[in-house]
Coordinates of C-alpha atoms and ligand atoms in Angstrom, one line a residue:
M198 CA -12.5 -6.6 12.5
L199 CA -15.1 -4.5 10.8
I200 CA -16.5 -1.4 12.5
I201 CA -19.3 0.7 11.0
A202 CA -19.7 4.5 11.8
R203 CA -23.0 5.8 10.8
T204 CA -22.3 9.4 12.0
T205 CA -19.4 11.8 11.7
E206 CA -19.2 11.9 15.5
E207 CA -18.7 8.1 15.6
L208 CA -16.1 8.4 12.9
L209 CA -14.1 11.1 14.6
N210 CA -14.2 9.2 18.0
L211 CA -12.8 6.1 16.3
R212 CA -10.2 8.1 14.4
K213 CA -9.0 9.8 17.6
K214 CA -8.1 6.5 19.1
E215 CA -6.0 5.5 16.2
N216 CA -2.3 5.8 16.9
K217 CA -0.9 4.5 13.6
D218 CA -1.1 5.8 10.0
I219 CA -4.1 4.6 8.1
G220 CA -5.1 4.1 4.4
F221 CA -8.4 5.4 3.0
V222 CA -10.7 4.4 0.2
P223 CA -13.6 6.8 -0.7
T224 CA -16.5 5.3 -2.6
M225 CA -20.2 5.8 -3.4
G226 CA -20.9 2.2 -2.5
N227 CA -22.6 -0.5 -4.6
L228 CA -19.3 -2.3 -4.5
H229 CA -17.7 -4.5 -7.1
A230 CA -14.3 -6.0 -7.6
G231 CA -12.8 -2.6 -8.6
H232 CA -13.6 -1.0 -5.3
I233 CA -12.5 -4.1 -3.4
S234 CA -9.1 -4.0 -5.2
L235 CA -8.5 -0.5 -3.7
L236 CA -9.3 -1.8 -0.2
D237 CA -7.1 -4.8 -0.7
Q238 CA -4.2 -2.5 -1.4
A239 CA -5.0 -0.3 1.6
L240 CA -5.0 -3.4 3.8
N241 CA -1.7 -4.6 2.3
D242 CA -0.2 -1.2 3.2
F243 CA -1.8 -0.5 6.7
D244 CA -3.2 -2.4 9.7
T245 CA -6.3 -0.2 9.5
A246 CA -8.1 1.0 6.5
Y247 CA -11.0 3.5 6.4
F248 CA -13.6 3.1 3.7
S249 CA -16.3 5.6 3.0
I250 CA -19.7 4.8 1.4
F251 CA -21.4 8.1 0.5
V252 CA -23.4 9.0 -2.5
N253 CA -22.3 12.6 -2.8
P254 CA -25.1 14.9 -4.0
K255 CA -22.6 17.6 -4.9
Q256 CA -21.1 15.6 -7.8
F257 CA -24.4 14.9 -9.5
G258 CA -25.9 17.4 -12.0
P259 CA -29.6 18.3 -11.8
N260 CA -30.6 15.8 -14.5
E261 CA -28.3 13.0 -13.4
D262 CA -29.0 9.7 -11.5
F263 CA -28.5 10.8 -7.8
N264 CA -31.9 9.5 -6.7
R265 CA -31.7 6.2 -8.5
Y266 CA -28.0 5.6 -7.9
P267 CA -27.8 2.1 -6.4
R268 CA -27.6 2.0 -2.6
T269 CA -26.7 -1.5 -1.3
L270 CA -25.1 -1.1 2.1
E271 CA -25.8 -4.6 3.3
Q272 CA -24.3 -6.3 0.3
D273 CA -21.4 -3.8 0.4
I274 CA -20.7 -4.7 4.0
S275 CA -20.6 -8.5 3.3
Q276 CA -18.2 -7.9 0.4
I277 CA -15.9 -6.1 2.8
E278 CA -16.3 -8.8 5.4
S279 CA -15.4 -11.4 2.9
L280 CA -12.2 -9.6 1.9
L281 CA -11.3 -9.2 5.6
T282 CA -11.2 -12.9 6.1
Q283 CA -7.9 -12.7 4.3
Y284 CA -6.7 -10.2 6.8
P285 CA -7.7 -11.6 10.2
Q286 CA -5.5 -9.2 12.2
K287 CA -6.6 -6.0 10.4
T288 CA -9.4 -3.5 10.8
V289 CA -11.7 -1.8 8.4
V290 CA -13.7 1.2 9.5
V291 CA -16.6 1.8 7.2
Y292 CA -18.0 5.4 7.3
A293 CA -21.5 5.2 5.9
P294 CA -23.2 8.5 6.9
Q295 CA -26.9 8.4 6.8
N296 CA -27.5 11.8 5.3
P297 CA -25.5 14.5 3.4
E298 CA -25.6 16.8 6.4
E299 CA -23.3 14.5 8.3
V300 CA -20.6 15.2 5.7
F301 CA -21.5 18.8 4.9
P302 CA -22.9 20.4 8.0
T303 CA -22.1 23.9 6.8
N304 CA -23.5 22.8 3.4
E305 CA -23.1 25.5 0.8
R306 CA -20.3 27.6 2.4
Q307 CA -17.2 25.8 1.2
T308 CA -16.2 24.5 -2.3
V309 CA -12.8 23.2 -3.3
S310 CA -12.1 23.7 -6.9
V311 CA -9.2 22.7 -9.1
T312 CA -9.7 25.2 -11.9
N313 CA -8.7 24.4 -15.5
L314 CA -8.3 20.6 -15.1
S315 CA -11.9 20.4 -13.8
E316 CA -13.4 22.3 -16.7
K317 CA -11.9 20.1 -19.4
I318 CA -13.1 16.9 -21.1
E319 CA -15.6 15.3 -18.7
G320 CA -16.0 18.6 -16.9
K321 CA -17.3 20.2 -20.1
I322 CA -20.1 17.7 -20.3
R323 CA -20.8 17.6 -16.6
P324 CA -20.3 21.2 -15.4
G325 CA -19.5 21.4 -11.6
H326 CA -19.0 17.6 -11.3
F327 CA -15.4 17.7 -10.4
D328 CA -15.9 20.6 -7.9
G329 CA -18.4 18.3 -6.2
V330 CA -15.8 15.5 -6.2
T331 CA -12.9 17.7 -4.9
T332 CA -15.1 19.2 -2.3
V333 CA -16.2 15.9 -0.9
V334 CA -12.7 14.3 -1.1
Y335 CA -11.2 17.3 0.7
R336 CA -13.8 17.1 3.4
L337 CA -13.4 13.3 3.8
F338 CA -9.6 13.7 4.0
D339 CA -10.1 16.3 6.7
L340 CA -12.2 13.9 8.7
V341 CA -10.2 10.7 8.1
K342 CA -6.7 12.2 7.9
P343 CA -5.2 9.3 5.9
K344 CA -1.6 8.7 5.1
R345 CA -2.6 7.3 1.7
A346 CA -5.8 7.4 -0.3
Y347 CA -6.5 5.0 -3.1
F348 CA -8.3 5.9 -6.3
G349 CA -9.1 3.9 -9.5
L350 CA -7.5 5.0 -12.7
K351 CA -10.9 4.1 -14.2
D352 CA -11.9 7.7 -13.4
Y353 CA -8.6 9.0 -14.9
Q354 CA -9.4 12.7 -15.0
Q355 CA -10.7 12.5 -11.4
Y356 CA -7.4 10.9 -10.3
V357 CA -5.3 13.6 -12.0
I358 CA -7.5 16.4 -10.4
I359 CA -7.3 14.9 -6.9
K360 CA -3.5 14.5 -7.2
Q361 CA -3.3 18.2 -8.3
M362 CA -5.5 19.2 -5.3
A363 CA -3.3 17.3 -2.9
K364 CA -0.2 18.9 -4.3
D365 CA -1.6 22.5 -4.5
L366 CA -3.0 22.4 -1.0
N367 CA 0.0 20.6 0.4
L368 CA -2.2 17.9 1.9
P369 CA -0.4 15.2 3.9
T370 CA -2.1 12.4 2.0
E371 CA -0.4 10.5 -0.7
I372 CA -2.7 9.8 -3.7
I373 CA -2.3 6.3 -5.1
G374 CA -3.8 5.4 -8.6
M375 CA -4.9 1.8 -8.9
P376 CA -5.3 -0.3 -12.1
I377 CA -8.7 -0.7 -13.7
V378 CA -10.5 -3.9 -12.9
R379 CA -12.4 -5.3 -15.9
E380 CA -15.1 -7.9 -16.7
K381 CA -13.9 -10.8 -18.9
S382 CA -15.3 -8.9 -21.9
G383 CA -12.9 -6.1 -21.2
L384 CA -15.6 -3.8 -19.9
A385 CA -14.4 -1.7 -17.0
M386 CA -16.3 -2.6 -13.9
S387 CA -18.7 0.2 -12.8
S388 CA -21.7 0.5 -10.5
R389 CA -23.5 2.0 -13.5
N390 CA -23.0 -1.2 -15.6
Q391 CA -26.1 -2.6 -14.0
Y392 CA -28.2 0.0 -15.9
L393 CA -27.2 -1.9 -19.1
T394 CA -29.3 -4.6 -20.8
E395 CA -27.5 -7.8 -21.9
E396 CA -27.6 -6.5 -25.4
Q397 CA -26.0 -3.2 -24.4
K398 CA -23.3 -5.1 -22.5
E399 CA -22.4 -6.7 -25.7
E400 CA -22.3 -3.4 -27.5
A401 CA -20.2 -1.9 -24.7
R402 CA -17.3 -4.1 -25.7
I403 CA -16.6 -1.5 -28.5
L404 CA -15.2 0.9 -25.9
Y405 CA -12.2 -1.1 -24.6
R406 CA -11.7 -2.7 -28.0
T407 CA -11.3 0.8 -29.6
L408 CA -8.9 2.0 -26.9
K409 CA -6.8 -1.1 -27.4
K410 CA -6.8 -0.5 -31.2
I411 CA -5.6 3.1 -30.7
E412 CA -2.9 1.8 -28.3
E413 CA -1.8 -0.7 -30.9
I414 CA -1.6 2.1 -33.6
L415 CA 0.4 4.3 -31.4
G416 CA 2.8 1.4 -30.7
K417 CA 4.7 3.4 -28.0
S418 CA 5.9 6.0 -30.5
P419 CA 4.8 9.6 -31.0
R420 CA 5.5 9.2 -34.7
N421 CA 2.1 7.4 -35.0
I422 CA 0.0 10.1 -33.4
Q423 CA -1.4 11.3 -36.7
Q424 CA -2.4 7.8 -37.8
A425 CA -4.1 7.3 -34.4
Q426 CA -5.9 10.6 -34.8
D427 CA -7.1 9.6 -38.3
Y428 CA -8.5 6.4 -36.9
I429 CA -10.2 8.3 -34.0
N430 CA -11.8 10.7 -36.6
K431 CA -13.3 7.7 -38.4
V432 CA -14.5 6.0 -35.2
L433 CA -16.2 9.2 -34.1
F434 CA -18.8 8.9 -36.9
D435 CA -20.6 6.6 -34.4
P436 CA -22.7 9.2 -32.5
N437 CA -22.6 7.1 -29.3
W438 CA -19.2 8.4 -28.6
N439 CA -19.3 11.4 -26.2
Y440 CA -15.6 11.8 -26.8
L441 CA -12.5 9.9 -27.7
L442 CA -9.3 11.7 -27.1
I443 CA -5.5 11.3 -26.7
V444 CA -4.3 13.7 -24.0
D445 CA -1.1 14.3 -22.0
A446 CA -1.3 11.9 -19.1
E447 CA 0.0 14.5 -16.6
N448 CA -1.9 17.7 -17.5
L449 CA -4.7 16.4 -19.8
S450 CA -3.7 18.8 -22.5
E451 CA -4.7 17.8 -26.1
D452 CA -1.3 19.1 -27.3
I453 CA 0.7 16.0 -27.0
S454 CA 3.6 16.9 -29.3
A455 CA 6.1 16.8 -26.4
S456 CA 4.3 14.3 -24.2
K457 CA 6.2 11.3 -22.8
K458 CA 3.0 9.6 -21.6
V459 CA -0.4 9.9 -23.0
S460 CA -3.8 8.8 -21.9
I461 CA -6.5 7.7 -24.3
L462 CA -9.8 8.7 -22.8
G463 CA -13.2 7.5 -24.1
V464 CA -16.8 7.8 -23.2
Y465 CA -19.3 5.7 -25.0
Q466 CA -23.0 6.2 -24.3
L467 CA -25.6 3.5 -24.4
G468 CA -29.1 4.9 -23.7
K469 CA -28.7 7.1 -20.7
T470 CA -25.6 5.3 -19.4
R471 CA -22.2 6.9 -20.1
L472 CA -19.4 4.3 -20.0
L473 CA -16.0 5.7 -19.2
D474 CA -12.7 4.0 -19.9
N475 CA -9.1 4.9 -20.6
L476 CA -5.6 3.5 -21.3
Q477 CA -2.2 4.9 -20.6
V478 CA 0.6 4.7 -23.2
E479 CA 4.2 5.6 -22.5
F480 CA 6.3 6.6 -25.4
I481 CA 9.8 5.2 -25.7
Ligands
LIG551 P1 -17.2 5.3 -7.1 O1 -17.9 4.5 -6.1 O2 -17.7 5.0 -8.5 O3 -17.1 6.7 -6.8 O4 -15.7 4.8 -7.2 C1 -14.9 4.8 -6.0 C2 -13.5 4.5 -6.4 O5 -13.4 3.2 -7.0 C3 -12.9 5.5 -7.4 O6 -11.6 5.8 -7.0 C4 -13.0 4.8 -8.7 O7 -12.1 5.2 -9.6 C5 -12.7 3.4 -8.2 N1 -13.2 2.4 -9.3 C6 -14.4 2.3 -9.8 N2 -14.5 1.4 -10.8 C7 -13.2 0.8 -10.8 C8 -12.6 -0.3 -11.5 N3 -13.3 -0.9 -12.5 N4 -11.3 -0.6 -11.3 C9 -10.6 0.1 -10.4 N5 -11.1 1.1 -9.6 C10 -12.4 1.5 -9.8

């Protein structure tokens, strides 16, 4: 069954009636197979999954694409319906608030911030972005009260920050990181891929290919870090890279001398579109 809540009041009334634990998937809509994989896992784990579709103004900078971010509620709903045919006994509650005041009635008063982690890497390029993310996720958790919430590893820094928030604030929600769903070309699926021309989509292959190459050079051994770094330094001559880094997978530090697991994080920019991707490598 699929139920749509267009207001917070409707959402809270539905949530009140629930007597079992639920899973939760927060999104900004314009769904693709990556988002659906998160919902699929939530429906595997619970009888009822809550799924939010909300383009959160707080996580967009002043010159970013908030206004032109694709809003495709009808298509999103049919994708969810189509997944639900595999789960005839289960329920999805879609929370699709019609305006930001539904989510943030007291608007500017509260901000949730995970300092340090939020200012690094992507946070340096998009100041305030992660505060916008943690503020909305905290708020949504408070409304939905999920047992588990599912996030894509596609936004790796976001995942680490939300995990840290849940730990620091002792939230009763378990944070689950889900694998990146990719196009056949290797390009990580993203709502922003539709901004790309066919030619740019071809060019975009370089992102995943480069991450795989670095993974190959590392070969699961910290001995090869210098060699990987030399390769990265060469790659970075291409000015389309916003960054390409190997960081500790737990704390995102660039000092990886004692790391057991690292994350290779890259952002490649084509026109105005910034493509994010990453890979995890465990040392043995
Ligand atoms: P968004 O709608 O872009 O805010 O994304 C909502 C959730 O879907 C986030 O947890 C993302 O990390 C996740 N997500 C986005 N793209 C992918 C992908 N290609 N594979 C897996 N998860 C994804």
